[in-house]
N, CA, C and O atoms as a DFTB+ gen file, in Angstrom:
708 C
 N C O
     1  1     -69.385    -128.277     -69.065
     2  2     -70.794    -128.606     -68.965
     3  2     -71.053    -130.020     -69.452
     4  3     -71.863    -130.746     -68.875
     5  1     -70.360    -130.409     -70.523
     6  2     -70.541    -131.727     -71.094
     7  2     -70.079    -132.816     -70.123
     8  3     -70.749    -133.843     -70.007
     9  1     -68.960    -132.627     -69.425
    10  2     -68.455    -133.635     -68.492
    11  2     -69.344    -133.731     -67.251
    12  3     -69.503    -134.822     -66.704
    13  1     -69.923    -132.627     -66.797
    14  2     -70.847    -132.659     -65.656
    15  2     -72.093    -133.458     -66.015
    16  3     -72.607    -134.226     -65.202
    17  1     -72.570    -133.270     -67.236
    18  2     -73.743    -134.014     -67.688
    19  2     -73.438    -135.513     -67.737
    20  3     -74.267    -136.320     -67.317
    21  1     -72.270    -135.896     -68.238
    22  2     -71.869    -137.309     -68.269
    23  2     -71.771    -137.901     -66.873
    24  3     -72.218    -139.024     -66.641
    25  1     -71.194    -137.162     -65.950
    26  2     -71.074    -137.648     -64.565
    27  2     -72.461    -137.864     -63.962
    28  3     -72.684    -138.858     -63.272
    29  1     -73.384    -136.956     -64.210
    30  2     -74.750    -137.096     -63.694
    31  2     -75.443    -138.322     -64.289
    32  3     -76.130    -139.048     -63.572
    33  1     -75.273    -138.560     -65.579
    34  2     -75.867    -139.727     -66.241
    35  2     -75.275    -141.012     -65.679
    36  3     -76.016    -141.949     -65.378
    37  1     -73.961    -141.075     -65.532
    38  2     -73.315    -142.276     -64.988
    39  2     -73.718    -142.520     -63.530
    40  3     -73.922    -143.665     -63.127
    41  1     -73.829    -141.468     -62.755
    42  2     -74.241    -141.608     -61.355
    43  2     -75.677    -142.116     -61.265
    44  3     -75.980    -142.983     -60.445
    45  1     -76.555    -141.583     -62.099
    46  2     -77.944    -142.035     -62.119
    47  2     -78.039    -143.490     -62.555
    48  3     -78.776    -144.270     -61.951
    49  1     -77.307    -143.861     -63.589
    50  2     -77.312    -145.257     -64.052
    51  2     -76.774    -146.190     -62.963
    52  3     -77.309    -147.280     -62.756
    53  1     -75.725    -145.765     -62.275
    54  2     -75.151    -146.577     -61.197
    55  2     -76.170    -146.794     -60.071
    56  3     -76.291    -147.909     -59.563
    57  1     -76.891    -145.761     -59.681
    58  2     -77.892    -145.861     -58.618
    59  2     -79.038    -146.758     -59.050
    60  3     -79.507    -147.574     -58.257
    61  1     -79.500    -146.630     -60.284
    62  2     -80.600    -147.457     -60.780
    63  2     -80.184    -148.933     -60.815
    64  3     -80.954    -149.798     -60.396
    65  1     -79.006    -149.222     -61.299
    66  2     -78.524    -150.605     -61.365
    67  2     -78.352    -151.184     -59.970
    68  3     -78.750    -152.321     -59.719
    69  1     -77.769    -150.424     -59.069
    70  2     -77.546    -150.887     -57.707
    71  2     -78.868    -151.142     -56.978
    72  3     -79.004    -152.151     -56.286
    73  1     -79.827    -150.254     -57.124
    74  2     -81.114    -150.434     -56.447
    75  2     -81.907    -151.592     -57.037
    76  3     -82.571    -152.315     -56.294
    77  1     -81.856    -151.787     -58.340
    78  2     -82.568    -152.926     -58.928
    79  2     -81.937    -154.237     -58.477
    80  3     -82.655    -155.209     -58.241
    81  1     -80.625    -154.288     -58.352
    82  2     -79.956    -155.483     -57.851
    83  2     -80.343    -155.745     -56.401
    84  3     -80.487    -156.901     -56.002
    85  1     -80.514    -154.692     -55.609
    86  2     -80.901    -154.848     -54.202
    87  2     -82.298    -155.441     -54.083
    88  3     -82.570    -156.164     -53.124
    89  1     -83.189    -155.159     -55.025
    90  2     -84.537    -155.729     -54.978
    91  2     -84.583    -157.138     -55.547
    92  3     -85.384    -157.950     -55.086
    93  1     -83.769    -157.448     -56.512
    94  2     -83.809    -158.755     -57.169
    95  2     -83.027    -159.801     -56.386
    96  3     -83.444    -160.958     -56.353
    97  1     -81.927    -159.450     -55.763
    98  2     -81.049    -160.399     -55.084
    99  2     -81.756    -161.241     -54.013
   100  3     -81.559    -162.456     -53.996
   101  1     -82.571    -160.656     -53.115
   102  2     -83.226    -161.502     -52.107
   103  2     -84.151    -162.552     -52.696
   104  3     -84.225    -163.664     -52.172
   105  1     -84.855    -162.231     -53.768
   106  2     -85.768    -163.216     -54.358
   107  2     -85.014    -164.348     -55.041
   108  3     -85.549    -165.447     -55.191
   109  1     -83.786    -164.095     -55.453
   110  2     -82.975    -165.144     -56.080
   111  2     -82.339    -166.050     -55.032
   112  3     -82.276    -167.265     -55.224
   113  1     -81.872    -165.480     -53.935
   114  2     -81.100    -166.246     -52.958
   115  2     -81.944    -166.904     -51.877
   116  3     -81.523    -167.921     -51.326
   117  1     -83.102    -166.376     -51.555
   118  2     -83.921    -166.946     -50.490
   119  2     -84.854    -168.006     -51.046
   120  3     -85.424    -167.825     -52.122
   121  1     -85.019    -169.115     -50.326
   122  2     -85.990    -170.119     -50.776
   123  2     -87.414    -169.606     -50.578
   124  3     -87.660    -168.731     -49.748
   125  1     -88.325    -170.147     -51.331
   126  2     -89.722    -169.730     -51.261
   127  2     -90.401    -170.451     -50.101
   128  3     -91.056    -171.477     -50.287
   129  1     -90.235    -169.899     -48.903
   130  2     -90.863    -170.459     -47.710
   131  2     -92.208    -169.787     -47.545
   132  3     -92.295    -168.566     -47.418
   133  1     -93.254    -170.590     -47.548
   134  2     -94.598    -170.055     -47.403
   135  2     -95.357    -170.934     -46.415
   136  3     -96.018    -171.897     -46.803
   137  1     -95.252    -170.591     -45.139
   138  2     -95.969    -171.312     -44.098
   139  2     -97.205    -170.512     -43.701
   140  3     -97.120    -169.317     -43.418
   141  1     -98.344    -171.179     -43.683
   142  2     -99.601    -170.561     -43.279
   143  2     -99.939    -171.101     -41.893
   144  3     -99.992    -172.314     -41.689
   145  1    -100.170    -170.189     -40.935
   146  2    -100.438    -170.571     -39.547
   147  2    -101.829    -170.090     -39.165
   148  3    -102.193    -168.944     -39.425
   149  1    -102.609    -170.981     -38.541
   150  2    -103.910    -170.581     -38.014
   151  2    -104.096    -171.193     -36.639
   152  3    -103.591    -172.280     -36.359
   153  1    -104.827    -170.487     -35.778
   154  2    -105.130    -170.951     -34.426
   155  2    -106.634    -170.894     -34.256
   156  3    -107.258    -169.863     -34.503
   157  1    -107.218    -172.014     -33.830
   158  2    -108.663    -172.094     -33.617
   159  2    -108.939    -172.575     -32.202
   160  3    -108.210    -173.406     -31.661
   161  1    -110.009    -172.037     -31.608
   162  2    -110.506    -172.537     -30.329
   163  2    -111.560    -173.596     -30.634
   164  3    -112.402    -173.402     -31.510
   165  1    -111.514    -174.711     -29.917
   166  2    -112.389    -175.827     -30.292
   167  2    -113.494    -176.143     -29.297
   168  3    -114.459    -176.809     -29.673
   169  1    -113.405    -175.699     -28.042
   170  2    -114.376    -176.141     -27.047
   171  2    -115.341    -175.059     -26.579
   172  3    -116.551    -175.167     -26.773
   173  1    -114.798    -174.024     -25.967
   174  2    -115.599    -173.160     -25.123
   175  2    -115.557    -171.692     -25.518
   176  3    -115.963    -170.839     -24.728
   177  1    -115.084    -171.372     -26.706
   178  2    -115.000    -169.960     -27.053
   179  2    -114.607    -169.728     -28.489
   180  3    -114.662    -170.631     -29.323
   181  1    -114.204    -168.489     -28.765
   182  2    -113.855    -168.074     -30.118
   183  2    -112.481    -167.415     -30.085
   184  3    -112.255    -166.476     -29.321
   185  1    -111.563    -167.909     -30.916
   186  2    -110.246    -167.287     -31.086
   187  2    -110.326    -166.389     -32.303
   188  3    -110.367    -166.870     -33.436
   189  1    -110.349    -165.087     -32.072
   190  2    -110.502    -164.102     -33.135
   191  2    -109.130    -163.527     -33.472
   192  3    -108.615    -162.680     -32.743
   193  1    -108.531    -163.989     -34.587
   194  2    -107.201    -163.523     -34.972
   195  2    -107.222    -162.090     -35.477
   196  3    -106.205    -161.401     -35.393
   197  1    -108.342    -161.621     -35.995
   198  2    -108.424    -160.257     -36.516
   199  2    -108.368    -159.235     -35.377
   200  3    -107.608    -158.269     -35.442
   201  1    -109.177    -159.452     -34.335
   202  2    -109.202    -158.545     -33.185
   203  2    -108.202    -158.929     -32.105
   204  3    -108.094    -158.246     -31.087
   205  1    -107.468    -160.019     -32.320
   206  2    -106.451    -160.508     -31.398
   207  2    -107.018    -160.732     -29.996
   208  3    -106.482    -160.236     -29.005
   209  1    -108.124    -161.496     -29.937
   210  2    -108.670    -161.811     -28.627
   211  2    -109.330    -163.182     -28.631
   212  3    -109.818    -163.668     -29.652
   213  1    -109.325    -163.787     -27.441
   214  2    -110.033    -165.035     -27.207
   215  2    -111.215    -164.706     -26.309
   216  3    -111.046    -164.151     -25.224
   217  1    -112.411    -165.050     -26.767
   218  2    -113.631    -164.765     -26.017
   219  2    -114.294    -166.080     -25.618
   220  3    -114.902    -166.741     -26.460
   221  1    -114.185    -166.471     -24.334
   222  2    -114.875    -167.680     -23.889
   223  2    -116.379    -167.431     -23.804
   224  3    -116.822    -166.302     -23.595
   225  1    -117.145    -168.485     -23.967
   226  2    -118.599    -168.361     -23.925
   227  2    -119.099    -168.396     -22.483
   228  3    -119.995    -167.637     -22.111
   229  1    -118.514    -169.283     -21.674
   230  2    -118.958    -169.427     -20.289
   231  2    -117.848    -170.017     -19.446
   232  3    -116.859    -170.533     -19.966
   233  1    -118.025    -169.936     -18.126
   234  2    -117.111    -170.590     -17.197
   235  2    -117.938    -171.488     -16.283
   236  3    -119.159    -171.347     -16.216
   237  1    -117.280    -172.417     -15.575
   238  2    -118.015    -173.313     -14.692
   239  2    -118.264    -172.628     -13.340
   240  3    -117.996    -171.437     -13.184
   241  1    -118.773    -173.383     -12.375
   242  2    -119.150    -172.818     -11.080
   243  2    -117.949    -172.263     -10.313
   244  3    -118.097    -171.309      -9.550
   245  1    -116.775    -172.840     -10.503
   246  2    -115.573    -172.379      -9.819
   247  2    -114.869    -171.245     -10.571
   248  3    -113.820    -170.775     -10.130
   249  1    -115.419    -170.809     -11.677
   250  2    -114.794    -169.741     -12.455
   251  2    -113.652    -170.231     -13.325
   252  3    -112.798    -169.436     -13.719
   253  1    -113.615    -171.514     -13.632
   254  2    -112.570    -172.083     -14.469
   255  2    -113.092    -172.247     -15.898
   256  3    -114.250    -172.598     -16.123
   257  1    -112.213    -171.985     -16.838
   258  2    -112.538    -172.172     -18.251
   259  2    -111.458    -173.062     -18.844
   260  3    -110.270    -172.826     -18.624
   261  1    -111.853    -174.069     -19.585
   262  2    -110.876    -174.925     -20.251
   263  2    -111.096    -174.841     -21.748
   264  3    -112.227    -174.910     -22.230
   265  1    -109.995    -174.691     -22.482
   266  2    -110.081    -174.546     -23.933
   267  2    -109.008    -175.384     -24.605
   268  3    -107.908    -175.551     -24.078
   269  1    -109.343    -175.907     -25.774
   270  2    -108.378    -176.599     -26.635
   271  2    -108.110    -175.682     -27.821
   272  3    -109.010    -175.386     -28.607
   273  1    -106.866    -175.238     -27.941
   274  2    -106.446    -174.426     -29.077
   275  2    -105.747    -175.342     -30.077
   276  3    -104.794    -176.037     -29.724
   277  1    -106.213    -175.343     -31.310
   278  2    -105.593    -176.136     -32.378
   279  2    -104.770    -175.199     -33.249
   280  3    -105.309    -174.311     -33.910
   281  1    -103.455    -175.408     -33.244
   282  2    -102.550    -174.619     -34.066
   283  2    -102.200    -175.461     -35.283
   284  3    -101.685    -176.572     -35.152
   285  1    -102.482    -174.925     -36.471
   286  2    -102.221    -175.641     -37.719
   287  2    -101.195    -174.867     -38.527
   288  3    -101.296    -173.650     -38.681
   289  1    -100.201    -175.590     -39.045
   290  2     -99.183    -174.993     -39.902
   291  2     -99.166    -175.775     -41.204
   292  3     -98.976    -176.991     -41.199
   293  1     -99.364    -175.081     -42.325
   294  2     -99.344    -175.704     -43.647
   295  2     -98.169    -175.145     -44.433
   296  3     -97.940    -173.935     -44.440
   297  1     -97.425    -176.022     -45.095
   298  2     -96.302    -175.607     -45.935
   299  2     -96.798    -175.537     -47.378
   300  3     -96.965    -176.566     -48.033
   301  1     -97.029    -174.333     -47.862
   302  2     -97.492    -174.134     -49.236
   303  2     -96.391    -173.614     -50.137
   304  3     -96.657    -173.167     -51.253
   305  1     -95.156    -173.668     -49.663
   306  2     -94.020    -173.167     -50.438
   307  2     -93.510    -174.192     -51.431
   308  3     -94.169    -175.192     -51.717
   309  1     -92.320    -173.921     -51.951
   310  2     -91.709    -174.786     -52.953
   311  2     -90.538    -175.580     -52.410
   312  3     -89.893    -176.315     -53.159
   313  1     -90.247    -175.447     -51.107
   314  2     -89.157    -176.181     -50.478
   315  2     -89.626    -176.717     -49.129
   316  3     -90.554    -176.181     -48.522
   317  1     -88.965    -177.793     -48.666
   318  2     -89.217    -178.304     -47.321
   319  2     -88.678    -177.302     -46.309
   320  3     -87.672    -176.637     -46.559
   321  1     -89.342    -177.198     -45.180
   322  2     -88.920    -176.266     -44.133
   323  2     -88.418    -177.079     -42.951
   324  3     -89.112    -177.972     -42.464
   325  1     -87.211    -176.770     -42.491
   326  2     -86.605    -177.467     -41.371
   327  2     -86.725    -176.646     -40.099
   328  3     -86.782    -175.416     -40.131
   329  1     -86.762    -177.352     -38.986
   330  2     -86.727    -176.742     -37.648
   331  2     -87.803    -175.684     -37.437
   332  3     -87.497    -174.527     -37.149
   333  1     -89.062    -176.083     -37.581
   334  2     -90.179    -175.206     -37.248
   335  2     -90.388    -175.316     -35.739
   336  3     -90.633    -176.402     -35.214
   337  1     -90.288    -174.174     -35.045
   338  2     -90.394    -174.153     -33.585
   339  2     -91.626    -173.344     -33.197
   340  3     -91.826    -172.225     -33.668
   341  1     -92.453    -173.936     -32.323
   342  2     -93.654    -173.278     -31.823
   343  2     -93.458    -173.049     -30.330
   344  3     -93.336    -174.003     -29.561
   345  1     -93.427    -171.792     -29.926
   346  2     -93.310    -171.432     -28.514
   347  2     -94.637    -170.891     -28.032
   348  3     -95.301    -170.128     -28.733
   349  1     -95.023    -171.294     -26.821
   350  2     -96.245    -170.814     -26.199
   351  2     -95.855    -169.972     -24.994
   352  3     -95.177    -170.455     -24.087
   353  1     -96.286    -168.701     -24.985
   354  2     -95.975    -167.786     -23.885
   355  2     -97.268    -167.250     -23.291
   356  3     -98.266    -167.080     -23.992
   357  1     -97.237    -166.988     -21.996
   358  2     -98.370    -166.400     -21.287
   359  2     -97.903    -165.122     -20.598
   360  3     -96.801    -165.078     -20.051
   361  1     -98.730    -164.094     -20.622
   362  2     -98.455    -162.842     -19.911
   363  2     -99.703    -162.451     -19.138
   364  3    -100.798    -162.671     -19.656
   365  1     -99.625    -161.908     -17.985
   366  2     -98.482    -161.876     -17.081
   367  2     -98.231    -163.267     -16.506
   368  3     -99.066    -164.164     -16.628
   369  1     -97.108    -163.426     -15.900
   370  2     -96.699    -164.743     -15.403
   371  2     -97.188    -164.933     -13.964
   372  3     -96.390    -165.026     -13.031
   373  1     -98.518    -164.991     -13.805
   374  2     -99.090    -165.308     -12.490
   375  2    -100.007    -166.512     -12.640
   376  3     -99.881    -167.246     -13.620
   377  1    -100.901    -166.738     -11.731
   378  2    -101.656    -167.992     -11.700
   379  2    -102.966    -167.974     -12.487
   380  3    -103.904    -168.670     -12.098
   381  1    -103.071    -167.226     -13.554
   382  2    -104.334    -167.175     -14.281
   383  2    -104.496    -168.316     -15.279
   384  3    -105.597    -168.501     -15.797
   385  1    -103.460    -169.082     -15.571
   386  2    -103.516    -170.137     -16.573
   387  2    -102.839    -171.404     -16.039
   388  3    -102.064    -171.373     -15.083
   389  1    -103.164    -172.505     -16.692
   390  2    -102.474    -173.769     -16.444
   391  2    -102.474    -174.548     -17.758
   392  3    -103.529    -174.810     -18.336
   393  1    -101.283    -174.916     -18.222
   394  2    -101.172    -175.706     -19.443
   395  2    -101.428    -177.162     -19.071
   396  3    -100.616    -177.780     -18.382
   397  1    -102.552    -177.711     -19.525
   398  2    -102.961    -179.062     -19.149
   399  2    -102.245    -180.103     -19.996
   400  3    -101.680    -181.055     -19.459
   401  1    -102.264    -179.930     -21.327
   402  2    -101.609    -180.912     -22.196
   403  2    -101.260    -180.297     -23.542
   404  3    -101.857    -179.314     -23.979
   405  1    -100.271    -180.912     -24.184
   406  2     -99.871    -180.560     -25.541
   407  2     -99.745    -181.871     -26.303
   408  3     -99.041    -182.780     -25.862
   409  1    -100.422    -181.977     -27.444
   410  2    -100.304    -183.206     -28.230
   411  2    -100.429    -182.899     -29.715
   412  3    -101.090    -181.947     -30.130
   413  1     -99.774    -183.736     -30.485
   414  2     -99.852    -183.632     -31.938
   415  2    -100.975    -184.533     -32.411
   416  3    -101.079    -185.682     -31.982
   417  1    -101.818    -184.015     -33.296
   418  2    -102.924    -184.818     -33.805
   419  2    -102.799    -185.137     -35.284
   420  3    -103.495    -186.016     -35.791
   421  1    -101.909    -184.425     -35.986
   422  2    -101.806    -184.644     -37.424
   423  2    -100.453    -184.147     -37.900
   424  3     -99.934    -183.161     -37.378
   425  1     -99.876    -184.821     -38.888
   426  2     -98.674    -184.327     -39.535
   427  2     -97.425    -185.097     -39.197
   428  3     -97.488    -186.121     -38.516
   429  1     -96.271    -184.610     -39.674
   430  2     -94.995    -185.284     -39.449
   431  2     -94.607    -185.266     -37.969
   432  3     -95.152    -184.494     -37.180
   433  1     -93.673    -186.113     -37.617
   434  2     -93.306    -186.271     -36.208
   435  2     -92.726    -184.989     -35.632
   436  3     -92.061    -184.218     -36.323
   437  1     -92.995    -184.784     -34.359
   438  2     -92.558    -183.580     -33.662
   439  2     -91.930    -183.961     -32.332
   440  3     -92.102    -185.077     -31.842
   441  1     -91.194    -183.008     -31.755
   442  2     -90.644    -183.139     -30.414
   443  2     -91.419    -182.173     -29.542
   444  3     -91.450    -180.973     -29.815
   445  1     -92.052    -182.692     -28.480
   446  2     -92.911    -181.866     -27.640
   447  2     -92.307    -181.761     -26.245
   448  3     -92.012    -182.771     -25.607
   449  1     -92.124    -180.514     -25.777
   450  2     -91.737    -180.282     -24.389
   451  2     -92.855    -179.462     -23.741
   452  3     -93.932    -179.323     -24.321
   453  1     -92.612    -178.923     -22.556
   454  2     -93.672    -178.226     -21.821
   455  2     -94.276    -177.043     -22.578
   456  3     -95.496    -176.955     -22.721
   457  1     -93.427    -176.136     -23.060
   458  2     -93.951    -174.946     -23.713
   459  2     -93.401    -174.748     -25.114
   460  3     -93.548    -173.672     -25.694
   461  1     -92.763    -175.787     -25.668
   462  2     -92.169    -175.670     -26.999
   463  2     -92.403    -176.953     -27.793
   464  3     -92.299    -178.060     -27.265
   465  1     -92.722    -176.773     -29.070
   466  2     -92.897    -177.900     -29.994
   467  2     -91.948    -177.662     -31.159
   468  3     -91.875    -176.556     -31.696
   469  1     -91.215    -178.715     -31.550
   470  2     -90.267    -178.607     -32.658
   471  2     -90.646    -179.623     -33.732
   472  3     -90.718    -180.823     -33.468
   473  1     -90.887    -179.129     -34.940
   474  2     -91.119    -179.985     -36.103
   475  2     -89.805    -179.978     -36.875
   476  3     -89.424    -178.958     -37.448
   477  1     -89.109    -181.125     -36.892
   478  2     -87.780    -181.146     -37.496
   479  2     -87.820    -180.917     -39.002
   480  3     -86.915    -180.286     -39.548
   481  1     -88.860    -181.420     -39.694
   482  2     -88.968    -181.196     -41.131
   483  2     -90.446    -181.190     -41.519
   484  3     -91.178    -182.141     -41.249
   485  1     -90.867    -180.095     -42.160
   486  2     -92.230    -179.980     -42.667
   487  2     -92.156    -179.985     -44.192
   488  3     -91.814    -178.973     -44.803
   489  1     -92.480    -181.136     -44.810
   490  2     -92.363    -181.251     -46.273
   491  2     -93.363    -180.355     -47.016
   492  3     -94.301    -179.809     -46.436
   493  1     -93.119    -180.231     -48.313
   494  2     -93.989    -179.445     -49.190
   495  2     -95.394    -180.044     -49.156
   496  3     -95.549    -181.265     -49.152
   497  1     -96.409    -179.195     -49.133
   498  2     -97.828    -179.574     -49.147
   499  2     -98.227    -180.448     -47.966
   500  3     -99.153    -181.251     -48.083
   501  1     -97.554    -180.311     -46.841
   502  2     -97.907    -181.043     -45.619
   503  2     -98.439    -180.061     -44.586
   504  3     -98.156    -178.864     -44.634
   505  1     -99.216    -180.599     -43.650
   506  2     -99.785    -179.810     -42.562
   507  2     -99.511    -180.514     -41.250
   508  3     -99.547    -181.742     -41.176
   509  1     -99.237    -179.735     -40.212
   510  2     -99.080    -180.280     -38.870
   511  2    -100.088    -179.574     -37.965
   512  3    -100.293    -178.366     -38.076
   513  1    -100.717    -180.344     -37.062
   514  2    -101.685    -179.788     -36.118
   515  2    -101.248    -180.151     -34.705
   516  3    -101.027    -181.319     -34.384
   517  1    -101.130    -179.124     -33.869
   518  2    -100.778    -179.291     -32.468
   519  2    -101.943    -178.757     -31.647
   520  3    -102.436    -177.657     -31.896
   521  1    -102.384    -179.553     -30.655
   522  2    -103.490    -179.119     -29.798
   523  2    -102.980    -178.850     -28.392
   524  3    -102.324    -179.686     -27.771
   525  1    -103.306    -177.643     -27.909
   526  2    -102.942    -177.200     -26.565
   527  2    -104.220    -177.142     -25.726
   528  3    -105.178    -176.467     -26.103
   529  1    -104.238    -177.834     -24.605
   530  2    -105.355    -177.736     -23.670
   531  2    -104.919    -176.817     -22.537
   532  3    -103.951    -177.095     -21.829
   533  1    -105.646    -175.723     -22.378
   534  2    -105.288    -174.697     -21.396
   535  2    -106.481    -174.458     -20.481
   536  3    -107.611    -174.288     -20.938
   537  1    -106.205    -174.449     -19.176
   538  2    -107.217    -174.124     -18.183
   539  2    -106.967    -172.706     -17.699
   540  3    -105.829    -172.342     -17.401
   541  1    -108.025    -171.899     -17.619
   542  2    -107.891    -170.491     -17.254
   543  2    -108.814    -170.161     -16.084
   544  3    -109.926    -170.681     -15.993
   545  1    -108.344    -169.294     -15.195
   546  2    -109.075    -168.888     -14.000
   547  2    -109.707    -167.524     -14.255
   548  3    -108.999    -166.535     -14.448
   549  1    -111.045    -167.470     -14.258
   550  2    -111.753    -166.230     -14.578
   551  2    -111.510    -165.149     -13.533
   552  3    -111.405    -163.976     -13.891
   553  1    -111.417    -165.504     -12.253
   554  2    -111.198    -164.472     -11.232
   555  2    -109.795    -163.879     -11.354
   556  3    -109.622    -162.677     -11.148
   557  1    -108.785    -164.696     -11.685
   558  2    -107.430    -164.164     -11.882
   559  2    -107.371    -163.289     -13.129
   560  3    -106.660    -162.284     -13.139
   561  1    -108.096    -163.647     -14.169
   562  2    -108.154    -162.809     -15.372
   563  2    -108.821    -161.480     -15.041
   564  3    -108.388    -160.431     -15.519
   565  1    -109.875    -161.517     -14.225
   566  2    -110.541    -160.280     -13.801
   567  2    -109.625    -159.381     -12.988
   568  3    -109.636    -158.164     -13.171
   569  1    -108.827    -159.963     -12.088
   570  2    -107.898    -159.138     -11.304
   571  2    -106.783    -158.580     -12.189
   572  3    -106.328    -157.459     -11.964
   573  1    -106.332    -159.346     -13.197
   574  2    -105.347    -158.810     -14.148
   575  2    -105.918    -157.600     -14.883
   576  3    -105.226    -156.601     -15.077
   577  1    -107.173    -157.694     -15.286
   578  2    -107.807    -156.578     -15.989
   579  2    -107.930    -155.350     -15.080
   580  3    -107.750    -154.221     -15.537
   581  1    -108.238    -155.569     -13.789
   582  2    -108.332    -154.442     -12.864
   583  2    -106.983    -153.772     -12.652
   584  3    -106.920    -152.563     -12.427
   585  1    -105.899    -154.548     -12.721
   586  2    -104.556    -154.012     -12.538
   587  2    -103.951    -153.499     -13.852
   588  3    -102.757    -153.207     -13.921
   589  1    -104.784    -153.393     -14.887
   590  2    -104.362    -152.899     -16.204
   591  2    -103.322    -153.794     -16.874
   592  3    -102.519    -153.325     -17.681
   593  1    -103.340    -155.085     -16.537
   594  2    -102.474    -156.045     -17.223
   595  2    -103.387    -156.975     -18.011
   596  3    -104.341    -157.526     -17.462
   597  1    -103.105    -157.145     -19.256
   598  2    -103.922    -158.027     -20.079
   599  2    -103.444    -159.460     -19.929
   600  3    -102.242    -159.725     -19.935
   601  1    -104.378    -160.374     -19.795
   602  2    -104.046    -161.797     -19.804
   603  2    -103.909    -162.211     -21.262
   604  3    -104.871    -162.138     -22.026
   605  1    -102.709    -162.647     -21.649
   606  2    -102.434    -162.912     -23.055
   607  2    -101.864    -164.306     -23.263
   608  3    -101.052    -164.793     -22.477
   609  1    -102.312    -164.932     -24.344
   610  2    -101.756    -166.200     -24.820
   611  2    -101.079    -165.877     -26.146
   612  3    -101.686    -165.263     -27.024
   613  1     -99.819    -166.291     -26.291
   614  2     -99.053    -165.928     -27.489
   615  2     -98.421    -167.178     -28.090
   616  3     -97.600    -167.833     -27.448
   617  1     -98.803    -167.507     -29.319
   618  2     -98.219    -168.606     -30.071
   619  2     -97.218    -168.019     -31.056
   620  3     -97.610    -167.323     -31.993
   621  1     -95.929    -168.289     -30.857
   622  2     -94.880    -167.753     -31.724
   623  2     -94.307    -168.891     -32.553
   624  3     -93.817    -169.877     -32.002
   625  1     -94.365    -168.763     -33.876
   626  2     -93.867    -169.793     -34.790
   627  2     -92.656    -169.236     -35.518
   628  3     -92.739    -168.207     -36.190
   629  1     -91.522    -169.930     -35.378
   630  2     -90.303    -169.557     -36.097
   631  2     -89.843    -170.756     -36.915
   632  3     -90.213    -171.894     -36.629
   633  1     -89.041    -170.493     -37.923
   634  2     -88.479    -171.556     -38.763
   635  2     -87.003    -171.284     -38.941
   636  3     -86.452    -170.383     -38.309
   637  1     -86.367    -172.049     -39.790
   638  2     -84.942    -172.031     -40.070
   639  2     -84.257    -170.726     -39.676
   640  3     -84.596    -169.657     -40.184
   641  1     -83.304    -170.823     -38.779
   642  2     -82.481    -169.694     -38.344
   643  2     -83.316    -168.545     -37.793
   644  3     -83.064    -167.385     -38.117
   645  1     -84.305    -168.857     -36.967
   646  2     -85.125    -167.865     -36.261
   647  2     -85.889    -166.919     -37.179
   648  3     -86.121    -165.766     -36.817
   649  1     -86.276    -167.382     -38.342
   650  2     -87.130    -166.605     -39.232
   651  2     -88.539    -166.629     -38.649
   652  3     -89.179    -167.681     -38.630
   653  1     -89.033    -165.480     -38.171
   654  2     -90.348    -165.440     -37.531
   655  2     -91.423    -165.565     -38.600
   656  3     -91.520    -164.739     -39.507
   657  1     -92.216    -166.600     -38.476
   658  2     -93.283    -166.871     -39.438
   659  2     -94.588    -166.233     -38.976
   660  3     -95.284    -165.590     -39.762
   661  1     -94.916    -166.413     -37.700
   662  2     -96.204    -165.945     -37.209
   663  2     -96.097    -165.627     -35.729
   664  3     -95.300    -166.221     -35.003
   665  1     -96.909    -164.685     -35.303
   666  2     -96.995    -164.309     -33.899
   667  2     -98.473    -164.123     -33.590
   668  3     -99.011    -163.029     -33.760
   669  1     -99.142    -165.197     -33.133
   670  2    -100.570    -165.145     -32.859
   671  2    -100.782    -164.823     -31.391
   672  3    -100.588    -165.678     -30.527
   673  1    -101.180    -163.594     -31.111
   674  2    -101.378    -163.101     -29.759
   675  2    -102.873    -162.958     -29.506
   676  3    -103.597    -162.366     -30.306
   677  1    -103.328    -163.510     -28.377
   678  2    -104.745    -163.423     -28.021
   679  2    -104.876    -162.802     -26.643
   680  3    -104.297    -163.304     -25.680
   681  1    -105.636    -161.708     -26.537
   682  2    -106.010    -161.139     -25.252
   683  2    -107.229    -161.893     -24.761
   684  3    -108.243    -161.956     -25.457
   685  1    -107.143    -162.470     -23.564
   686  2    -108.239    -163.284     -23.031
   687  2    -109.253    -162.372     -22.382
   688  3    -108.913    -161.597     -21.487
   689  1    -110.488    -162.456     -22.821
   690  2    -111.599    -161.675     -22.258
   691  2    -112.374    -162.543     -21.285
   692  3    -112.328    -163.771     -21.366
   693  1    -113.087    -161.905     -20.364
   694  2    -113.940    -162.634     -19.425
   695  2    -115.233    -163.039     -20.132
   696  3    -115.719    -162.304     -20.991
   697  1    -115.795    -164.199     -19.781
   698  2    -117.069    -164.588     -20.390
   699  2    -118.197    -163.690     -19.887
   700  3    -118.101    -163.124     -18.798
   701  1    -119.256    -163.558     -20.668
   702  2    -120.385    -162.736     -20.199
   703  2    -121.005    -163.348     -18.945
   704  3    -121.128    -164.568     -18.827
   705  1    -121.393    -162.480     -18.012
   706  2    -121.959    -162.989     -16.759
   707  2    -123.457    -162.987     -16.777
   708  3    -124.087    -163.386     -15.797
């Protein structure tokens, strides 16, 4: 009975030590990366991150809506972050959208391609702002809704070694008629 009790105590102590090490080890080995990402609509609507939808206020006579989305990334961590990649995806892949322009308005230098932006180094306490101008077709969005496919704009932000920082998905709604 005495040896069984000792084995149980040693097994319990081993499990407690092992589990505490499993919780402490990641905080010791991983750098404190704290990137804050926000997306705002600046011209013709509201980008609601809570409800995950973009609601335009109005469209023009041809049913076209143009919006400037400002994506801001702030590094509030304790280390510089390398290779911040911003990918812009649209679903479904039909003619409801057109990417007009992508430009950097603030922050450290970036590499800009058609649907991807790369910030090679985002220093501590720095912010980068990228503005996307997107033109959207209201009639194509309406047909997507009728076919039970949501028109979606997705801003995916990853950092060092594909660490996903943020996934800002917006379902595009039709403006009130």
